[in-house]
mmCIF file of C-alpha atoms in Angstrom:
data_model
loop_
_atom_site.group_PDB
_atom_site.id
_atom_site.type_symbol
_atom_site.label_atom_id
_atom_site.label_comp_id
_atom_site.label_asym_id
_atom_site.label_seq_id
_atom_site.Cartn_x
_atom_site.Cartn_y
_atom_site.Cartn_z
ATOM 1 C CA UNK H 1 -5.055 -24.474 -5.566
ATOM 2 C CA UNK H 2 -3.131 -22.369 -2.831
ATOM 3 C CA UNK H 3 -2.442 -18.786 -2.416
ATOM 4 C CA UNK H 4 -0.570 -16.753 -0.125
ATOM 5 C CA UNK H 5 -1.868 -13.164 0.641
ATOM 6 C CA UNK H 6 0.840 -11.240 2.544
ATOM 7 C CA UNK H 7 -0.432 -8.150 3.889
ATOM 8 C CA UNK H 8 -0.207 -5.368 5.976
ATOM 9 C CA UNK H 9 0.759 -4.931 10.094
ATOM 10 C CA UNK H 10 -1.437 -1.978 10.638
ATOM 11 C CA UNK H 11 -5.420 -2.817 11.033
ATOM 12 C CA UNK H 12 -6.231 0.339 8.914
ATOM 13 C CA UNK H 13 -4.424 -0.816 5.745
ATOM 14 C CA UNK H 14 -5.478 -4.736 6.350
ATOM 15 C CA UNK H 15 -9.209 -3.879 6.239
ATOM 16 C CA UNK H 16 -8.211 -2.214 3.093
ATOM 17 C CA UNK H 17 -7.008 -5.280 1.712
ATOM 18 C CA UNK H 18 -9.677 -7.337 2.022
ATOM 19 C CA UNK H 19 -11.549 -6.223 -0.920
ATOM 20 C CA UNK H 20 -8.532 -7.640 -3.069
ATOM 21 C CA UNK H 21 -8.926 -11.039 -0.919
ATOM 22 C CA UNK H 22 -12.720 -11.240 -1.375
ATOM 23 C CA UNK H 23 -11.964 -11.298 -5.094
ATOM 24 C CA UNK H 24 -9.036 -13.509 -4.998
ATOM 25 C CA UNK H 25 -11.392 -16.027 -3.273
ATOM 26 C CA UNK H 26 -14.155 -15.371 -5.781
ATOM 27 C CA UNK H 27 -12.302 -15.984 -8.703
ATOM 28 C CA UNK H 28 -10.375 -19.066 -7.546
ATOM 29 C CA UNK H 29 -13.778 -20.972 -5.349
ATOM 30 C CA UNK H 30 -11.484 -23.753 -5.118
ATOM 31 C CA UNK H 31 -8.311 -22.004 -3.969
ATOM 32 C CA UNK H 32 -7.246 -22.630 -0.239
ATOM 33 C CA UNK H 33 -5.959 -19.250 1.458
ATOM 34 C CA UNK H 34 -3.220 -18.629 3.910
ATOM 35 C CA UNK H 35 -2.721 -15.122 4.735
ATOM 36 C CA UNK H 36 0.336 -13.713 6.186
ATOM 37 C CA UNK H 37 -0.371 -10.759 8.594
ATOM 38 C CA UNK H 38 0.810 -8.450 11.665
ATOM 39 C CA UNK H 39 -0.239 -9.509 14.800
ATOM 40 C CA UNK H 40 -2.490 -6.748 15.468
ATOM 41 C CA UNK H 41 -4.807 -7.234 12.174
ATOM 42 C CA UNK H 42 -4.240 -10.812 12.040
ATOM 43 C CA UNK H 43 -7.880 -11.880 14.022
ATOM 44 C CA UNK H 44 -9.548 -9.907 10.991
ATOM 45 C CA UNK H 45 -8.672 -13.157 8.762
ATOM 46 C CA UNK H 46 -9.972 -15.737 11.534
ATOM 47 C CA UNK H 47 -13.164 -16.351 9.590
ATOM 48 C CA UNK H 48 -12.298 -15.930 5.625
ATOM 49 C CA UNK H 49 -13.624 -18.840 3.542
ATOM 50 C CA UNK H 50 -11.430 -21.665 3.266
ATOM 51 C CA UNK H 51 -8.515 -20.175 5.163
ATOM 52 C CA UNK H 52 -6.038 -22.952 5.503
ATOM 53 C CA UNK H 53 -4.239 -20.338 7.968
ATOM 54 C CA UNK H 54 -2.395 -17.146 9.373
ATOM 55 C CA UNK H 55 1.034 -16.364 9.635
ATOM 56 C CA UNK H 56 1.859 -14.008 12.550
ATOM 57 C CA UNK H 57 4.596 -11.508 10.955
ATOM 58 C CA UNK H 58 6.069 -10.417 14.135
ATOM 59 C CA UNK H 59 8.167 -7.089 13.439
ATOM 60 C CA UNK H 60 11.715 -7.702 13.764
ATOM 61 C CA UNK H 61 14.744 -5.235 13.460
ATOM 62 C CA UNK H 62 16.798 -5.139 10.226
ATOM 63 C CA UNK H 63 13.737 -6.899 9.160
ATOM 64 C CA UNK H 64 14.552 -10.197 9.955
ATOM 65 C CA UNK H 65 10.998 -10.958 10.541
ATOM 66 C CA UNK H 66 10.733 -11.717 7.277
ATOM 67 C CA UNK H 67 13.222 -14.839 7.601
ATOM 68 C CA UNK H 68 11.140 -16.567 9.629
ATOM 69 C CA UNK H 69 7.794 -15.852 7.217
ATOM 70 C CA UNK H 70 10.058 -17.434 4.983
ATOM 71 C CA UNK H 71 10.412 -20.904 6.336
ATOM 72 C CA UNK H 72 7.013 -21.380 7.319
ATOM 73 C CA UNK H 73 5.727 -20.609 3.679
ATOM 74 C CA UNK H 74 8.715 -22.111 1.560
ATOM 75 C CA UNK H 75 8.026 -26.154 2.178
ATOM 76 C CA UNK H 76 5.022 -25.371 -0.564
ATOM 77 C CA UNK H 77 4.889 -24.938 -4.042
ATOM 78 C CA UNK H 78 2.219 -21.673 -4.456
ATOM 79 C CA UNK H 79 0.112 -21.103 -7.225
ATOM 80 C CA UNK H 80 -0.018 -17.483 -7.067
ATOM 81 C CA UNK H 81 1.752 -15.474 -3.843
ATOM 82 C CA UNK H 82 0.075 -11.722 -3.552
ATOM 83 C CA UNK H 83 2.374 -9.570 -1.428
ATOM 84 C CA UNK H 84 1.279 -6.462 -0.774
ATOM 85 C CA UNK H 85 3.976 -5.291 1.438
ATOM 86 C CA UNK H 86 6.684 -5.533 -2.086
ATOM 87 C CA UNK H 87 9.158 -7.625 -0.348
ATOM 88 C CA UNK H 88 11.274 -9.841 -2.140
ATOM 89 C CA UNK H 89 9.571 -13.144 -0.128
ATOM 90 C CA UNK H 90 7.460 -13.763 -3.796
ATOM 91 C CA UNK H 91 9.941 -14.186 -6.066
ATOM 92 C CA UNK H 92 12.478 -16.230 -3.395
ATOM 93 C CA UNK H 93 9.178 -18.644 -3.117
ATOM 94 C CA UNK H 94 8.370 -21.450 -5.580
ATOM 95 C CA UNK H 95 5.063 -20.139 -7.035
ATOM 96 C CA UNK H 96 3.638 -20.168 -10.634
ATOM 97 C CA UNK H 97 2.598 -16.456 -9.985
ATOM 98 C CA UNK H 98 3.413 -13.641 -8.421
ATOM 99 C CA UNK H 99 2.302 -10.235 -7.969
ATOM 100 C CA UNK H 100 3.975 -7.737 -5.775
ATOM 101 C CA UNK H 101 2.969 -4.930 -4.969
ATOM 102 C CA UNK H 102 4.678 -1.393 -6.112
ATOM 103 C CA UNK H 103 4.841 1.649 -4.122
ATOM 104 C CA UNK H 104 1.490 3.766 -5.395
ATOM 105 C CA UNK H 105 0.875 7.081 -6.317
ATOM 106 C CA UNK H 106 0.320 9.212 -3.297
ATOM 107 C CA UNK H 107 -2.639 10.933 -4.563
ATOM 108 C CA UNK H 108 -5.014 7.540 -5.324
ATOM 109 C CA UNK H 109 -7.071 6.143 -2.754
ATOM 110 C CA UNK H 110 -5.142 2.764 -1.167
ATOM 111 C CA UNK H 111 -7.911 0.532 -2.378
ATOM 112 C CA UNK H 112 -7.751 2.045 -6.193
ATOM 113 C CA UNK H 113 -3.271 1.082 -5.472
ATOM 114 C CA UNK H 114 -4.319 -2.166 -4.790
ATOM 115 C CA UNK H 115 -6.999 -2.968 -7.381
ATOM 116 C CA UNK H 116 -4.289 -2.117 -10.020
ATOM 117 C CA UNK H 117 -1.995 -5.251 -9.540
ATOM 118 C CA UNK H 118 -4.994 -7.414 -10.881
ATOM 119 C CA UNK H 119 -5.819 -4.283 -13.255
ATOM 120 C CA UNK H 120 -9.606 -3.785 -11.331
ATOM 121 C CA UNK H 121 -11.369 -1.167 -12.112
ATOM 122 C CA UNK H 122 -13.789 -0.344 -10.619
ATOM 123 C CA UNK H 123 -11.608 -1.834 -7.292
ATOM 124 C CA UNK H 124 -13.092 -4.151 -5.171
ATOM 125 C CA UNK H 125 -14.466 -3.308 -1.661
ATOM 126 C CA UNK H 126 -13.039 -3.642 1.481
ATOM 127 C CA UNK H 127 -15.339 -6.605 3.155
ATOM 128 C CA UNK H 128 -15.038 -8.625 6.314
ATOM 129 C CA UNK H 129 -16.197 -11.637 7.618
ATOM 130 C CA UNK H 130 -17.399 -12.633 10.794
ATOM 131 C CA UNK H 131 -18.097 -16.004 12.375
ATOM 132 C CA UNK H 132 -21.909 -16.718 14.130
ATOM 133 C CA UNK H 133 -20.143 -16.430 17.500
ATOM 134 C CA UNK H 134 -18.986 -12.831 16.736
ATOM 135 C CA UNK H 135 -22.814 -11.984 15.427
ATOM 136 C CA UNK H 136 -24.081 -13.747 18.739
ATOM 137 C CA UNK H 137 -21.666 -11.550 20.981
ATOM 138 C CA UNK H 138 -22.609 -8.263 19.111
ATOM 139 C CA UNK H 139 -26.357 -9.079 20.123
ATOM 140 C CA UNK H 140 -25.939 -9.385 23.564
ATOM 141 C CA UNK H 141 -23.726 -6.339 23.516
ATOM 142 C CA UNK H 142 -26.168 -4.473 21.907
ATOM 143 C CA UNK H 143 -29.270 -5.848 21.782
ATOM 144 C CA UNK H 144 -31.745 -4.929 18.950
ATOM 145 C CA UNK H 145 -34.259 -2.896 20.820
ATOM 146 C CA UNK H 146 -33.266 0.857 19.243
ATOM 147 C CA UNK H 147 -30.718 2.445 16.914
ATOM 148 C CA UNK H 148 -27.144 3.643 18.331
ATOM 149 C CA UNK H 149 -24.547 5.571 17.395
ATOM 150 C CA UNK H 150 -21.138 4.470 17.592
ATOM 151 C CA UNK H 151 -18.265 6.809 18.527
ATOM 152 C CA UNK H 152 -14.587 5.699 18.042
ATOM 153 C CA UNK H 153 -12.755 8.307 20.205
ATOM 154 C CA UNK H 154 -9.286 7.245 20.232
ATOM 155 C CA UNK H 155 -6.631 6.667 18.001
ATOM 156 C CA UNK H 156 -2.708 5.337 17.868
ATOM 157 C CA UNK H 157 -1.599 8.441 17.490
ATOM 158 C CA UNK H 158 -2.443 11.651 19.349
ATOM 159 C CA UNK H 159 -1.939 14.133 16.446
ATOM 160 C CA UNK H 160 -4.758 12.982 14.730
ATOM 161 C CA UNK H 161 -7.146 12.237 18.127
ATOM 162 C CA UNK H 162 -9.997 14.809 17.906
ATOM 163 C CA UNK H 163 -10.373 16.127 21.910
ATOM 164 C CA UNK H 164 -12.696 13.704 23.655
ATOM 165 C CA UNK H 165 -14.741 16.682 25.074
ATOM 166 C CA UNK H 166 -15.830 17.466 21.344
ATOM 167 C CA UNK H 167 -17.296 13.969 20.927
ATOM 168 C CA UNK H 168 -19.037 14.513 23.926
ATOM 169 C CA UNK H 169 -20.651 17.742 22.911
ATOM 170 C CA UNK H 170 -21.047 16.325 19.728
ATOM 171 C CA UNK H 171 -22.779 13.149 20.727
ATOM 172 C CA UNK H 172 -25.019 15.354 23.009
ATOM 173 C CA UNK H 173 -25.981 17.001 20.302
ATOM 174 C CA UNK H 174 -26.851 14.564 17.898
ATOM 175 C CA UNK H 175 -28.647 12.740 20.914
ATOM 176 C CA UNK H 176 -30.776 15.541 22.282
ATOM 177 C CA UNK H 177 -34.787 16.050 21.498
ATOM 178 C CA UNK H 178 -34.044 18.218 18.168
ATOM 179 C CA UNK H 179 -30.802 15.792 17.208
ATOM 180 C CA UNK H 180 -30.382 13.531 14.434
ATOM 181 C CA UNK H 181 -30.808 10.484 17.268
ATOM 182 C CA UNK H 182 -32.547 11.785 19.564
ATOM 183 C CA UNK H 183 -32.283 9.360 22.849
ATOM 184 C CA UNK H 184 -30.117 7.463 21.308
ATOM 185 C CA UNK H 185 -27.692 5.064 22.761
ATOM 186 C CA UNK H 186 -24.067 5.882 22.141
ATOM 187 C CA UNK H 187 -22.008 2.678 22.032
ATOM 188 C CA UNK H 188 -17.996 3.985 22.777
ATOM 189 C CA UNK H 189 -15.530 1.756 20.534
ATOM 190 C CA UNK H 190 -11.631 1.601 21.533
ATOM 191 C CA UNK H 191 -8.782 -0.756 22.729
ATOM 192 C CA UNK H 192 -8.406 -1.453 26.612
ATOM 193 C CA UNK H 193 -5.088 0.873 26.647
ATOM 194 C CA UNK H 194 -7.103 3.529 24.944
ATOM 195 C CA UNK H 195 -9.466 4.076 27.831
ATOM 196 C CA UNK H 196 -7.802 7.489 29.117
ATOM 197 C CA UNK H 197 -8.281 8.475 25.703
ATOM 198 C CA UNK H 198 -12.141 8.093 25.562
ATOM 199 C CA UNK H 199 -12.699 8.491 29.391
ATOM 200 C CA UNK H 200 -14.153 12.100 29.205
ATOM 201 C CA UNK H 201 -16.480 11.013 26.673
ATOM 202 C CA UNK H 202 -17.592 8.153 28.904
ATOM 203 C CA UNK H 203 -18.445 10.475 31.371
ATOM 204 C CA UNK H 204 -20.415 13.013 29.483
ATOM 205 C CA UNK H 205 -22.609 10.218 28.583
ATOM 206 C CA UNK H 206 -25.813 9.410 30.611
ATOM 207 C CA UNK H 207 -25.832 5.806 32.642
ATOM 208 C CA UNK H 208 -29.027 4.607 31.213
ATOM 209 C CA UNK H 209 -27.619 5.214 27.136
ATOM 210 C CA UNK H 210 -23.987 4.339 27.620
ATOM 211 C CA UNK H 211 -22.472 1.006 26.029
ATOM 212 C CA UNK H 212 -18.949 1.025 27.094
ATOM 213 C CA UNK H 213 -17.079 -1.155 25.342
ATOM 214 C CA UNK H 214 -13.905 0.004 25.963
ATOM 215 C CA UNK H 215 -11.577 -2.613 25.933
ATOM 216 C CA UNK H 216 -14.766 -5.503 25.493
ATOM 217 C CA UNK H 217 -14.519 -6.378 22.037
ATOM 218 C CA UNK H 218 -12.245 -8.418 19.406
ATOM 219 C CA UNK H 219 -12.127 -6.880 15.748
ATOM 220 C CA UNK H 220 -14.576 -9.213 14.365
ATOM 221 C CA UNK H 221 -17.144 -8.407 17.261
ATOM 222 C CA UNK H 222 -16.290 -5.186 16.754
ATOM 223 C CA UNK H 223 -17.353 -5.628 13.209
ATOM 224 C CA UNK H 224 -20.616 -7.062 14.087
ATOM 225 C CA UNK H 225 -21.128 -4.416 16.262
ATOM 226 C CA UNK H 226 -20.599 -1.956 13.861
ATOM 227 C CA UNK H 227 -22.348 -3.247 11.497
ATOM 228 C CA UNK H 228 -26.016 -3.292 13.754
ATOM 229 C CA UNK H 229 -24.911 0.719 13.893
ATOM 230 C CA UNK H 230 -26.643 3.945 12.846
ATOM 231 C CA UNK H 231 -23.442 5.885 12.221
ATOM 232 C CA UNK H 232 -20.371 5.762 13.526
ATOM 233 C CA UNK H 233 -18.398 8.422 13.872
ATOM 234 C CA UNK H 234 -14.271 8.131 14.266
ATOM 235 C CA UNK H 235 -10.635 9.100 14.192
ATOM 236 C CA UNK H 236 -8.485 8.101 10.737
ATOM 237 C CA UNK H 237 -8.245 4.805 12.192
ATOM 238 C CA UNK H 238 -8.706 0.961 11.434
ATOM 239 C CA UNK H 239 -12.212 0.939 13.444
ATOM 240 C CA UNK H 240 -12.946 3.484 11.102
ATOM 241 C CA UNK H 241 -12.634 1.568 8.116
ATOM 242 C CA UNK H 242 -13.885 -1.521 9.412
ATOM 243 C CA UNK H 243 -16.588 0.557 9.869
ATOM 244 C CA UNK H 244 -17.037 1.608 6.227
ATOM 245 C CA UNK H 245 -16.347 -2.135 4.956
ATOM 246 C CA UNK H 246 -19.392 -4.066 7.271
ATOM 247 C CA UNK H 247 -21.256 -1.154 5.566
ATOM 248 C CA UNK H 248 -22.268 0.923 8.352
ATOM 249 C CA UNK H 249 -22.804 4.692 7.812
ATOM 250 C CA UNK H 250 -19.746 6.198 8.157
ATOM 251 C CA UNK H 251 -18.101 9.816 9.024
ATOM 252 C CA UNK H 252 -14.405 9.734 9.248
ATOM 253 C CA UNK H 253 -12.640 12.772 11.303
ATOM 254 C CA UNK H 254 -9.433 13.537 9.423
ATOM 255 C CA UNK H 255 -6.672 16.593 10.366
ATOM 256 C CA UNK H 256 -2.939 15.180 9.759
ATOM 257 C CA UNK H 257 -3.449 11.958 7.223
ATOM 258 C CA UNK H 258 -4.007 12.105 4.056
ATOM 259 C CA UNK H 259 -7.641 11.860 3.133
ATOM 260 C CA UNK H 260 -6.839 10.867 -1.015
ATOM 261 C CA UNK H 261 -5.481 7.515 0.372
ATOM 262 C CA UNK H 262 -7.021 6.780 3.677
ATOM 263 C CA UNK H 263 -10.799 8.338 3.112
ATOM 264 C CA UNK H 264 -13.487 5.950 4.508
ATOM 265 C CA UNK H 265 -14.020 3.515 1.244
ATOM 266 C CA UNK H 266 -17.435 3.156 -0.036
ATOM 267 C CA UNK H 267 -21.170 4.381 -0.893
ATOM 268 C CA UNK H 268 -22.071 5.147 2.843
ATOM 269 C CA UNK H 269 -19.291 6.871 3.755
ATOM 270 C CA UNK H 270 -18.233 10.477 4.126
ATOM 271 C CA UNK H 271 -14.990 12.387 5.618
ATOM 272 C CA UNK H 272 -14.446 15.629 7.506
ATOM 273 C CA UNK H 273 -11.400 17.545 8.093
ATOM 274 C CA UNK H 274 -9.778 20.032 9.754
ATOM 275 C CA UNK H 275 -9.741 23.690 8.387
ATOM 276 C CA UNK H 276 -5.614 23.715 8.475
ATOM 277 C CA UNK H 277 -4.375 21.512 5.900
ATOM 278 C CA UNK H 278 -2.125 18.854 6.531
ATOM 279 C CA UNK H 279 1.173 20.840 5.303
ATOM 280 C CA UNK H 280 0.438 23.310 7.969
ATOM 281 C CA UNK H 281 0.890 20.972 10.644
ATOM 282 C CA UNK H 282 4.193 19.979 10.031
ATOM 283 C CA UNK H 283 6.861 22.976 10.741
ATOM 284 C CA UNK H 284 10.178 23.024 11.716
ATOM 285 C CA UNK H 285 10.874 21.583 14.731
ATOM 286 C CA UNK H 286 7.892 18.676 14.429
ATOM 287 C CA UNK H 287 8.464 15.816 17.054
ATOM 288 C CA UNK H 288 5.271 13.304 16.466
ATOM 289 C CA UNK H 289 6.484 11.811 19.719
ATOM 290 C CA UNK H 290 5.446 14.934 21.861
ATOM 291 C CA UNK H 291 2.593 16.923 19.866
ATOM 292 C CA UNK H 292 -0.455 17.364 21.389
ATOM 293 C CA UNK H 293 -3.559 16.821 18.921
ATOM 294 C CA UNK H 294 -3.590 18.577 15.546
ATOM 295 C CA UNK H 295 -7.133 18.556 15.053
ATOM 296 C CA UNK H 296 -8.145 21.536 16.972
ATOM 297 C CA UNK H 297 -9.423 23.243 13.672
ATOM 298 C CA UNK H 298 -12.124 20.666 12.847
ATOM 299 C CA UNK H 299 -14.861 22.555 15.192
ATOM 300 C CA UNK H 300 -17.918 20.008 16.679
ATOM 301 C CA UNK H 301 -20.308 22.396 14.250
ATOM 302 C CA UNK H 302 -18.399 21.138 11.433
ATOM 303 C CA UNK H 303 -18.726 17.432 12.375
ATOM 304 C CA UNK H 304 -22.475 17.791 13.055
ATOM 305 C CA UNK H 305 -22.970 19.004 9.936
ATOM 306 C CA UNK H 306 -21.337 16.372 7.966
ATOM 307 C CA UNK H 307 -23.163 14.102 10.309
ATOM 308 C CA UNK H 308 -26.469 15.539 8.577
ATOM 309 C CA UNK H 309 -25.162 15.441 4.932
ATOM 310 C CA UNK H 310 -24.337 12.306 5.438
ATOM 311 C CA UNK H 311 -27.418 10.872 6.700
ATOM 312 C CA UNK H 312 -29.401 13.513 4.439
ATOM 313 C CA UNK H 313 -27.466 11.422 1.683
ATOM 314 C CA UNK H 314 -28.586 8.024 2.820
ATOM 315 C CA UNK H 315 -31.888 8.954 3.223
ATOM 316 C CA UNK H 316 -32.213 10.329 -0.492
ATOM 317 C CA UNK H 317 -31.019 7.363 -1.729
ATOM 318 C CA UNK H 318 -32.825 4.745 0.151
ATOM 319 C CA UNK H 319 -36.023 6.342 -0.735
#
């Protein structure tokens, strides 16, 4: 058996996905997988069971990327093609199912969307997978001698980038004698380009504690970093929910997104946002190209105390 699994560009909504590919691959144990997938999520699909491969969908205007998607999927007769991007491609393929994906209701969580085209409910959870070469990197990262807290401080889009001061106060905080942490290391999680971003916080943070890995890490590494993790605490972003799907505690910072799609998914999870709601952020005159951050009204009290309920939470249950 063969399936195709189109999904998305953006890392945020691929994680999402993969809670609808873990039970794809579940139900059909036989099934070989090729996944179709922006070039920036892509490496999250290097190590899915019996991936037969990934199709780079490079972005193309008018969008003729999908012409090329096209030919290198249409020499094969499919047994079921899953697009989640509601293209045409499925039904223009030779495939004895299809299911396409419709645009959802703006007020359901993306992973509830997406467990309705195989009628799920409950939906299935995000989940990633990781090859022993990813594990072994994460270990010599950050080896096992301690807990840390992992702070994603950047994000691909200023507007909703909480100040990097504020995770430094924040992390001092939670890292001090009387802290949730206290001594902990603080392992800093972003892309190479995003190191002006997080460079105040990198500063803040004591030598001896610090575990830059600005720039260090693929997204499956970054996984199985994530996953040896206290908490993390991060930006809307797609470190944030591959946070929340290798299952480490996770507080997501929120201010211009909408939290009823894009909350962190799952039992260890919690959100925090900004005391202006999103409609307030948006007036005449708006230019998402020039706006500073909009997350000014999302105060480092605010995050410290979610930072409490959430690990108050955790505790309760695992006891």
């Amino acid at each position: 058996m063969h399936i195709l699994f189109v999904t998305a560009t953006r890392i945020g909504d691929a994680v999402l996905s993969t809670g609808l590919l873990n039970y794809l691959s579940e139900r059909y144990p036989d099934a070989r997988l090729t996944i179709a997938a922006g070039p920036v999520a892509a490496p999250l699909f290097e190590a899915v069971p019996r991936l037969e491969r990934v199709v780079i969908i490079e972005k193309r205007r008018w969008a003729l990327h999908w012409v090329p998607l096209y030919a290198a999927v249409a020499v094969r007769r499919w047994d079921l093609v899953v697009d989640l991007r509601g293209s045409a491609l499925a039904w223009l393929l030779r495939a004895r199912d299809r299911k396409v994906m419709a645009k959802g209701d703006a007020r359901e969580h993306r992973v509830r969307q997406l467990g309705h085209l195989f009628d799920l409910d409950p939906p299935p959870s995000p989940r990633l997978w990781t090859a022993p070469h990813h594990e072994h990197a994460a270990k010599v990262l950050v080896p096992p001698n301690g807990p840390v807290l992992a702070i994603g401080p950047a994000a691909n889009w200023r507007g909703k980038q909480w100040r990097a001061e504020r995770f430094a106060e924040l992390a001092h905080r939670l890292t001090a004698a009387n802290g949730l942490f206290p001594g902990t290391r603080i392992a800093v999680i972003a892309a190479g380009h995003e190191r002006a971003q997080a460079e105040p916080l990198l500063k803040a943070i004591p030598t001896a504690r610090l575990i830059d890995l600005v720039g260090n890490l693929d997204l499956l590494t970054a996984s199985a970093v994530l996953r040896r993790s206290a908490l993390f605490i991060g930006n809307d972003t797609g470190l944030m929910h591959i946070a929340a799907a290798v299952g480490a505690p996770t507080l997501g910072l929120f201010g211009p997104s909408p939290i009823e799609q894009y909350a962190a998914w799952g039992e260890r999870t919690a959100v925090v946002r900004t005391a202006d709601p999103p409609e307030s952020m948006f007036r005449e005159g708006f230019d998402h190209r020039t706006t500073d951050t909009l997350m000014d009204s999302l105060s480092v009290e605010a995050v410290e105390a979610a930072a409490h309920a959430l690990w108050c939470r955790l505790e309760i249950a695992a006891a």
